[in-house]
């Protein structure tokens, strides 16, 4: 009985570790990490990280529960259009910020609003993405709960790295320049999302 429990525990740890490694490597430098980096460079880092983590908890849960069929629920064109609009609006707002607006904007963007914004950006951008489909696929061959844990830890780690880098950028680059850079970055994401609509 003890050997059976030990084997089961080892299998679950192996599944979680395998999932963590694969998803972590797949997500390094991906758009969700760049979104975290851009937002954390301009705003408080905690709501950005928590918003991203909450989005990944939900996305991985959906992937595990519903498998690869999740992306079929909402047409890819609709998701791509929503992502394009969201990124374009955020990009344009970022580009409009001038040097004298820096302090004021940081005060007016509430933690709750930043959490929701980050959650929506990550959730819409990652719905049906390669990592979510990978999680759904791994659930077919590995235990569901360890896959969910491994994937969520991996995506949380990449988000934390993005937030960390974003916070460090603020020490070296003037805030209004970061606004402009992140604005261009979001507009590029919007343009990429538009290509998925057509």
Short mmCIF file of N, CA, C and O in Angstrom, two decimals, residues 14-115:
data_model
loop_
_atom_site.label_atom_id
_atom_site.label_comp_id
_atom_site.label_asym_id
_atom_site.label_seq_id
_atom_site.Cartn_x
_atom_site.Cartn_y
_atom_site.Cartn_z
N UNK A 14 6.17 13.98 -11.08
CA UNK A 14 6.78 13.94 -12.41
C UNK A 14 5.91 14.67 -13.42
O UNK A 14 6.41 15.43 -14.25
N UNK A 15 4.59 14.44 -13.34
CA UNK A 15 3.66 15.11 -14.26
C UNK A 15 3.71 16.62 -14.07
O UNK A 15 3.74 17.38 -15.05
N UNK A 16 3.70 17.07 -12.82
CA UNK A 16 3.74 18.50 -12.53
C UNK A 16 5.07 19.11 -13.00
O UNK A 16 5.08 20.19 -13.61
N UNK A 17 6.18 18.42 -12.74
CA UNK A 17 7.49 18.93 -13.14
C UNK A 17 7.64 18.97 -14.65
O UNK A 17 8.18 19.94 -15.21
N UNK A 18 7.15 17.94 -15.32
CA UNK A 18 7.21 17.90 -16.79
C UNK A 18 6.41 19.04 -17.39
O UNK A 18 6.86 19.74 -18.30
N UNK A 19 5.19 19.22 -16.86
CA UNK A 19 4.34 20.30 -17.35
C UNK A 19 4.99 21.65 -17.10
O UNK A 19 5.00 22.52 -17.98
N UNK A 20 5.52 21.84 -15.90
CA UNK A 20 6.19 23.10 -15.57
C UNK A 20 7.30 23.41 -16.57
O UNK A 20 7.38 24.52 -17.12
N UNK A 21 8.17 22.43 -16.81
CA UNK A 21 9.29 22.65 -17.72
C UNK A 21 8.87 23.01 -19.12
O UNK A 21 9.37 23.96 -19.73
N UNK A 22 7.91 22.25 -19.66
CA UNK A 22 7.47 22.48 -21.03
C UNK A 22 6.78 23.84 -21.18
O UNK A 22 7.05 24.59 -22.11
N UNK A 23 5.88 24.16 -20.26
CA UNK A 23 5.12 25.41 -20.36
C UNK A 23 6.02 26.61 -20.08
O UNK A 23 5.93 27.64 -20.75
N UNK A 24 6.92 26.49 -19.13
CA UNK A 24 7.84 27.58 -18.82
C UNK A 24 8.68 27.95 -20.04
O UNK A 24 8.80 29.12 -20.41
N UNK A 25 9.26 26.94 -20.69
CA UNK A 25 10.09 27.19 -21.86
C UNK A 25 9.28 27.75 -23.02
O UNK A 25 9.75 28.63 -23.75
N UNK A 26 8.05 27.27 -23.16
CA UNK A 26 7.20 27.75 -24.27
C UNK A 26 6.77 29.20 -24.07
O UNK A 26 6.52 29.92 -25.04
N UNK A 27 6.67 29.64 -22.81
CA UNK A 27 6.10 30.97 -22.52
C UNK A 27 7.16 32.06 -22.36
O UNK A 27 6.82 33.25 -22.37
N UNK A 28 8.44 31.70 -22.24
CA UNK A 28 9.49 32.71 -22.11
C UNK A 28 9.51 33.58 -23.37
O UNK A 28 9.59 33.08 -24.48
N UNK A 29 9.38 34.89 -23.16
CA UNK A 29 9.39 35.83 -24.28
C UNK A 29 8.07 35.91 -25.03
O UNK A 29 7.97 36.62 -26.03
N UNK A 30 7.05 35.20 -24.55
CA UNK A 30 5.74 35.23 -25.22
C UNK A 30 5.00 36.52 -24.86
O UNK A 30 5.39 37.25 -23.94
N UNK A 31 3.89 36.76 -25.55
CA UNK A 31 3.20 38.05 -25.39
C UNK A 31 2.70 38.29 -23.97
O UNK A 31 2.71 39.43 -23.51
N UNK A 32 2.27 37.25 -23.27
CA UNK A 32 1.77 37.47 -21.90
C UNK A 32 2.88 37.97 -20.98
O UNK A 32 2.66 38.84 -20.14
N UNK A 33 4.09 37.44 -21.16
CA UNK A 33 5.22 37.91 -20.34
C UNK A 33 5.56 39.35 -20.70
O UNK A 33 5.86 40.17 -19.83
N UNK A 34 5.50 39.69 -21.98
CA UNK A 34 5.78 41.06 -22.42
C UNK A 34 4.72 42.03 -21.93
O UNK A 34 5.02 43.18 -21.60
N UNK A 35 3.46 41.58 -21.88
CA UNK A 35 2.38 42.42 -21.34
C UNK A 35 2.66 42.73 -19.87
O UNK A 35 2.55 43.89 -19.44
N UNK A 36 3.03 41.71 -19.10
CA UNK A 36 3.36 41.92 -17.69
C UNK A 36 4.53 42.90 -17.54
O UNK A 36 4.52 43.78 -16.68
N UNK A 37 5.52 42.74 -18.40
CA UNK A 37 6.69 43.60 -18.34
C UNK A 37 6.30 45.05 -18.62
O UNK A 37 6.71 45.98 -17.90
N UNK A 38 5.51 45.26 -19.66
CA UNK A 38 5.11 46.62 -20.04
C UNK A 38 4.25 47.27 -18.97
O UNK A 38 4.43 48.45 -18.64
N UNK A 39 3.31 46.52 -18.41
CA UNK A 39 2.43 47.09 -17.39
C UNK A 39 3.18 47.37 -16.09
O UNK A 39 2.98 48.40 -15.46
N UNK A 40 4.05 46.45 -15.70
CA UNK A 40 4.79 46.62 -14.44
C UNK A 40 5.79 47.76 -14.53
O UNK A 40 6.15 48.35 -13.52
N UNK A 41 6.25 48.08 -15.74
CA UNK A 41 7.18 49.19 -15.90
C UNK A 41 6.49 50.53 -15.68
O UNK A 41 7.15 51.52 -15.39
N UNK A 42 5.17 50.55 -15.77
CA UNK A 42 4.44 51.80 -15.70
C UNK A 42 3.54 51.91 -14.47
O UNK A 42 3.11 52.99 -14.11
N UNK A 43 3.20 50.79 -13.87
CA UNK A 43 2.24 50.79 -12.77
C UNK A 43 2.75 49.91 -11.63
O UNK A 43 3.78 49.27 -11.74
N UNK A 44 1.96 49.85 -10.56
CA UNK A 44 2.32 49.01 -9.41
C UNK A 44 2.37 47.55 -9.84
O UNK A 44 1.49 47.07 -10.55
N UNK A 45 3.38 46.84 -9.37
CA UNK A 45 3.62 45.49 -9.87
C UNK A 45 2.67 44.44 -9.29
O UNK A 45 2.36 43.46 -9.94
N UNK A 46 2.22 44.61 -8.05
CA UNK A 46 1.42 43.57 -7.42
C UNK A 46 0.10 43.30 -8.15
O UNK A 46 -0.21 42.14 -8.44
N UNK A 47 -0.70 44.35 -8.49
CA UNK A 47 -1.95 44.06 -9.24
C UNK A 47 -1.68 43.44 -10.60
O UNK A 47 -2.48 42.63 -11.08
N UNK A 48 -0.56 43.81 -11.24
CA UNK A 48 -0.22 43.22 -12.54
C UNK A 48 0.03 41.73 -12.37
O UNK A 48 -0.53 40.91 -13.11
N UNK A 49 0.85 41.37 -11.41
CA UNK A 49 1.16 39.96 -11.19
C UNK A 49 -0.08 39.17 -10.80
O UNK A 49 -0.34 38.09 -11.33
N UNK A 50 -0.87 39.72 -9.87
CA UNK A 50 -2.07 39.00 -9.41
C UNK A 50 -3.10 38.86 -10.52
O UNK A 50 -3.76 37.83 -10.65
N UNK A 51 -3.24 39.89 -11.36
CA UNK A 51 -4.16 39.81 -12.49
C UNK A 51 -3.74 38.74 -13.48
O UNK A 51 -4.57 37.95 -13.97
N UNK A 52 -2.43 38.69 -13.78
CA UNK A 52 -1.92 37.66 -14.69
C UNK A 52 -2.08 36.27 -14.10
O UNK A 52 -2.52 35.33 -14.79
N UNK A 53 -1.75 36.13 -12.83
CA UNK A 53 -1.86 34.83 -12.17
C UNK A 53 -3.31 34.35 -12.16
O UNK A 53 -3.59 33.18 -12.44
N UNK A 54 -4.25 35.25 -11.84
CA UNK A 54 -5.67 34.88 -11.83
C UNK A 54 -6.11 34.43 -13.21
O UNK A 54 -6.87 33.44 -13.35
N UNK A 55 -5.65 35.12 -14.25
CA UNK A 55 -6.02 34.74 -15.62
C UNK A 55 -5.51 33.34 -15.94
O UNK A 55 -6.22 32.52 -16.52
N UNK A 56 -4.28 33.05 -15.54
CA UNK A 56 -3.71 31.73 -15.83
C UNK A 56 -4.37 30.63 -15.02
O UNK A 56 -4.52 29.50 -15.49
N UNK A 57 -4.75 30.94 -13.79
CA UNK A 57 -5.48 29.95 -12.98
C UNK A 57 -6.77 29.54 -13.69
O UNK A 57 -7.09 28.36 -13.83
N UNK A 58 -7.50 30.54 -14.19
CA UNK A 58 -8.76 30.26 -14.89
C UNK A 58 -8.51 29.56 -16.22
O UNK A 58 -9.15 28.55 -16.54
N UNK A 59 -7.57 30.07 -17.00
CA UNK A 59 -7.28 29.49 -18.32
C UNK A 59 -6.83 28.04 -18.21
O UNK A 59 -7.28 27.18 -18.98
N UNK A 60 -5.93 27.76 -17.26
CA UNK A 60 -5.46 26.39 -17.10
C UNK A 60 -6.58 25.48 -16.58
O UNK A 60 -6.66 24.32 -16.96
N UNK A 61 -7.42 26.03 -15.71
CA UNK A 61 -8.57 25.25 -15.25
C UNK A 61 -9.50 24.88 -16.39
O UNK A 61 -9.95 23.73 -16.50
N UNK A 62 -9.77 25.85 -17.26
CA UNK A 62 -10.62 25.58 -18.43
C UNK A 62 -9.97 24.56 -19.35
O UNK A 62 -10.64 23.66 -19.88
N UNK A 63 -8.65 24.70 -19.54
CA UNK A 63 -7.94 23.76 -20.42
C UNK A 63 -8.01 22.35 -19.89
O UNK A 63 -8.23 21.39 -20.63
N UNK A 64 -7.83 22.20 -18.58
CA UNK A 64 -7.85 20.88 -17.96
C UNK A 64 -9.26 20.29 -18.01
O UNK A 64 -9.46 19.12 -18.33
N UNK A 65 -10.27 21.10 -17.72
CA UNK A 65 -11.64 20.60 -17.65
C UNK A 65 -12.20 20.30 -19.04
O UNK A 65 -12.82 19.25 -19.27
N UNK A 66 -11.99 21.20 -19.96
CA UNK A 66 -12.64 21.06 -21.25
C UNK A 66 -11.73 20.57 -22.37
O UNK A 66 -12.20 20.33 -23.48
N UNK A 67 -10.43 20.48 -22.10
CA UNK A 67 -9.52 19.96 -23.10
C UNK A 67 -9.39 20.87 -24.30
O UNK A 67 -9.67 22.06 -24.25
N UNK A 68 -8.96 20.31 -25.39
CA UNK A 68 -8.66 21.10 -26.58
C UNK A 68 -9.90 21.72 -27.21
O UNK A 68 -9.79 22.62 -28.04
N UNK A 69 -11.09 21.26 -26.81
CA UNK A 69 -12.31 21.81 -27.39
C UNK A 69 -12.64 23.20 -26.90
O UNK A 69 -13.56 23.84 -27.43
N UNK A 70 -11.91 23.74 -25.92
CA UNK A 70 -12.19 25.05 -25.36
C UNK A 70 -12.18 26.14 -26.41
O UNK A 70 -13.06 27.00 -26.45
N UNK A 71 -11.19 26.11 -27.28
CA UNK A 71 -11.06 27.17 -28.28
C UNK A 71 -12.22 27.16 -29.26
O UNK A 71 -12.47 28.15 -29.94
N UNK A 72 -12.94 26.03 -29.32
CA UNK A 72 -14.07 25.94 -30.25
C UNK A 72 -15.31 26.66 -29.73
O UNK A 72 -16.23 26.94 -30.50
N UNK A 73 -15.38 26.94 -28.45
CA UNK A 73 -16.56 27.59 -27.87
C UNK A 73 -16.73 29.01 -28.38
O UNK A 73 -17.82 29.45 -28.66
N UNK A 74 -15.63 29.72 -28.43
CA UNK A 74 -15.65 31.10 -28.93
C UNK A 74 -14.83 31.12 -30.21
O UNK A 74 -13.68 30.71 -30.20
N UNK A 75 -15.43 31.59 -31.32
CA UNK A 75 -14.68 31.62 -32.58
C UNK A 75 -13.37 32.40 -32.45
O UNK A 75 -13.33 33.44 -31.77
N UNK A 76 -12.33 31.89 -33.09
CA UNK A 76 -11.01 32.53 -32.99
C UNK A 76 -11.04 33.96 -33.49
O UNK A 76 -10.37 34.83 -32.95
N UNK A 77 -11.86 34.23 -34.51
CA UNK A 77 -11.94 35.59 -35.04
C UNK A 77 -12.50 36.57 -34.00
O UNK A 77 -12.05 37.71 -33.91
N UNK A 78 -13.49 36.11 -33.24
CA UNK A 78 -14.07 36.98 -32.21
C UNK A 78 -13.04 37.29 -31.13
O UNK A 78 -12.87 38.44 -30.72
N UNK A 79 -12.34 36.25 -30.68
CA UNK A 79 -11.30 36.45 -29.67
C UNK A 79 -10.20 37.37 -30.18
O UNK A 79 -9.75 38.27 -29.48
N UNK A 80 -9.78 37.15 -31.44
CA UNK A 80 -8.72 37.97 -32.01
C UNK A 80 -9.16 39.43 -32.12
O UNK A 80 -8.36 40.34 -31.86
N UNK A 81 -10.42 39.65 -32.48
CA UNK A 81 -10.92 41.02 -32.59
C UNK A 81 -10.94 41.71 -31.22
O UNK A 81 -10.56 42.87 -31.09
N UNK A 82 -11.39 40.98 -30.19
CA UNK A 82 -11.40 41.54 -28.83
C UNK A 82 -10.00 41.89 -28.35
O UNK A 82 -9.76 42.95 -27.77
N UNK A 83 -9.06 40.99 -28.62
CA UNK A 83 -7.67 41.23 -28.23
C UNK A 83 -7.13 42.45 -28.97
O UNK A 83 -6.47 43.32 -28.37
N UNK A 84 -7.39 42.54 -30.26
CA UNK A 84 -6.89 43.66 -31.07
C UNK A 84 -7.42 44.99 -30.53
O UNK A 84 -6.67 45.96 -30.38
N UNK A 85 -8.71 45.04 -30.22
CA UNK A 85 -9.31 46.27 -29.70
C UNK A 85 -8.70 46.65 -28.36
O UNK A 85 -8.32 47.80 -28.12
N UNK A 86 -8.62 45.68 -27.46
CA UNK A 86 -8.08 45.93 -26.13
C UNK A 86 -6.64 46.43 -26.19
O UNK A 86 -6.27 47.43 -25.56
N UNK A 87 -5.80 45.77 -26.97
CA UNK A 87 -4.40 46.17 -27.09
C UNK A 87 -4.28 47.53 -27.78
O UNK A 87 -3.44 48.35 -27.40
N UNK A 88 -5.09 47.77 -28.80
CA UNK A 88 -5.01 49.04 -29.52
C UNK A 88 -5.38 50.21 -28.61
O UNK A 88 -4.70 51.24 -28.60
N UNK A 89 -6.45 50.05 -27.84
CA UNK A 89 -6.88 51.12 -26.93
C UNK A 89 -5.80 51.40 -25.90
O UNK A 89 -5.43 52.56 -25.66
N UNK A 90 -5.26 50.35 -25.30
CA UNK A 90 -4.22 50.53 -24.29
C UNK A 90 -2.96 51.14 -24.91
O UNK A 90 -2.29 51.98 -24.31
N UNK A 91 -2.62 50.70 -26.13
CA UNK A 91 -1.46 51.25 -26.82
C UNK A 91 -1.60 52.73 -27.11
O UNK A 91 -0.68 53.52 -26.89
N UNK A 92 -2.78 53.14 -27.60
CA UNK A 92 -3.02 54.55 -27.92
C UNK A 92 -3.00 55.41 -26.65
O UNK A 92 -2.45 56.52 -26.66
N UNK A 93 -3.60 54.91 -25.58
CA UNK A 93 -3.57 55.65 -24.32
C UNK A 93 -2.14 55.82 -23.81
O UNK A 93 -1.78 56.87 -23.27
N UNK A 94 -1.32 54.79 -23.98
CA UNK A 94 0.07 54.86 -23.54
C UNK A 94 0.86 55.88 -24.34
O UNK A 94 1.68 56.61 -23.80
N UNK A 95 0.61 55.94 -25.64
CA UNK A 95 1.34 56.87 -26.49
C UNK A 95 0.98 58.32 -26.21
O UNK A 95 1.77 59.23 -26.46
N UNK A 96 -0.21 58.56 -25.68
CA UNK A 96 -0.66 59.92 -25.41
C UNK A 96 -0.05 60.52 -24.15
O UNK A 96 -0.12 61.72 -23.93
N UNK A 97 0.54 59.69 -23.31
CA UNK A 97 1.11 60.18 -22.05
C UNK A 97 2.35 61.02 -22.33
O UNK A 97 3.22 60.64 -23.09
N UNK A 98 2.41 62.18 -21.70
CA UNK A 98 3.56 63.06 -21.84
C UNK A 98 4.36 63.07 -20.55
O UNK A 98 3.91 62.57 -19.52
N UNK A 99 5.51 63.68 -20.59
CA UNK A 99 6.43 63.66 -19.45
C UNK A 99 5.79 64.21 -18.18
O UNK A 99 5.95 63.66 -17.11
N UNK A 100 5.01 65.28 -18.31
CA UNK A 100 4.42 65.89 -17.11
C UNK A 100 3.26 65.09 -16.54
O UNK A 100 2.79 65.36 -15.45
N UNK A 101 2.77 64.09 -17.30
CA UNK A 101 1.63 63.29 -16.84
C UNK A 101 2.04 62.10 -15.99
O UNK A 101 1.19 61.37 -15.48
N UNK A 102 3.33 61.85 -15.85
CA UNK A 102 3.79 60.60 -15.24
C UNK A 102 3.26 60.38 -13.84
O UNK A 102 2.66 59.36 -13.54
N UNK A 103 3.46 61.32 -12.94
CA UNK A 103 3.05 61.15 -11.56
C UNK A 103 1.54 61.02 -11.43
O UNK A 103 1.04 60.17 -10.72
N UNK A 104 0.84 61.84 -12.18
CA UNK A 104 -0.62 61.83 -12.09
C UNK A 104 -1.20 60.51 -12.52
O UNK A 104 -2.07 59.96 -11.89
N UNK A 105 -0.67 59.93 -13.60
CA UNK A 105 -1.25 58.68 -14.07
C UNK A 105 -1.02 57.54 -13.10
O UNK A 105 -1.90 56.72 -12.86
N UNK A 106 0.15 57.48 -12.51
CA UNK A 106 0.42 56.41 -11.57
C UNK A 106 -0.54 56.46 -10.38
O UNK A 106 -0.91 55.45 -9.84
N UNK A 107 -0.97 57.64 -10.00
CA UNK A 107 -1.89 57.76 -8.88
C UNK A 107 -3.31 57.39 -9.26
O UNK A 107 -4.04 56.83 -8.47
N UNK A 108 -3.73 57.72 -10.50
CA UNK A 108 -5.13 57.56 -10.87
C UNK A 108 -5.49 56.14 -11.29
O UNK A 108 -6.65 55.78 -11.32
N UNK A 109 -4.51 55.32 -11.66
CA UNK A 109 -4.80 53.95 -12.09
C UNK A 109 -4.87 53.08 -10.84
O UNK A 109 -3.88 52.72 -10.24
N UNK A 110 -6.08 52.75 -10.42
CA UNK A 110 -6.28 52.01 -9.17
C UNK A 110 -5.77 50.57 -9.29
O UNK A 110 -5.67 50.02 -10.38
N UNK A 111 -5.48 49.98 -8.15
CA UNK A 111 -5.04 48.59 -8.12
C UNK A 111 -6.08 47.66 -8.68
O UNK A 111 -5.78 46.73 -9.42
N UNK A 112 -7.37 47.91 -8.35
CA UNK A 112 -8.45 47.06 -8.84
C UNK A 112 -8.55 47.16 -10.36
O UNK A 112 -8.69 46.15 -11.05
N UNK A 113 -8.49 48.39 -10.88
CA UNK A 113 -8.57 48.59 -12.32
C UNK A 113 -7.41 47.94 -13.04
O UNK A 113 -7.57 47.36 -14.13
N UNK A 114 -6.23 48.02 -12.47
CA UNK A 114 -5.04 47.41 -13.07
C UNK A 114 -5.14 45.88 -13.04
O UNK A 114 -4.77 45.21 -14.00
N UNK A 115 -5.65 45.34 -11.93
CA UNK A 115 -5.86 43.89 -11.83
C UNK A 115 -6.80 43.42 -12.94
O UNK A 115 -6.51 42.45 -13.65
#
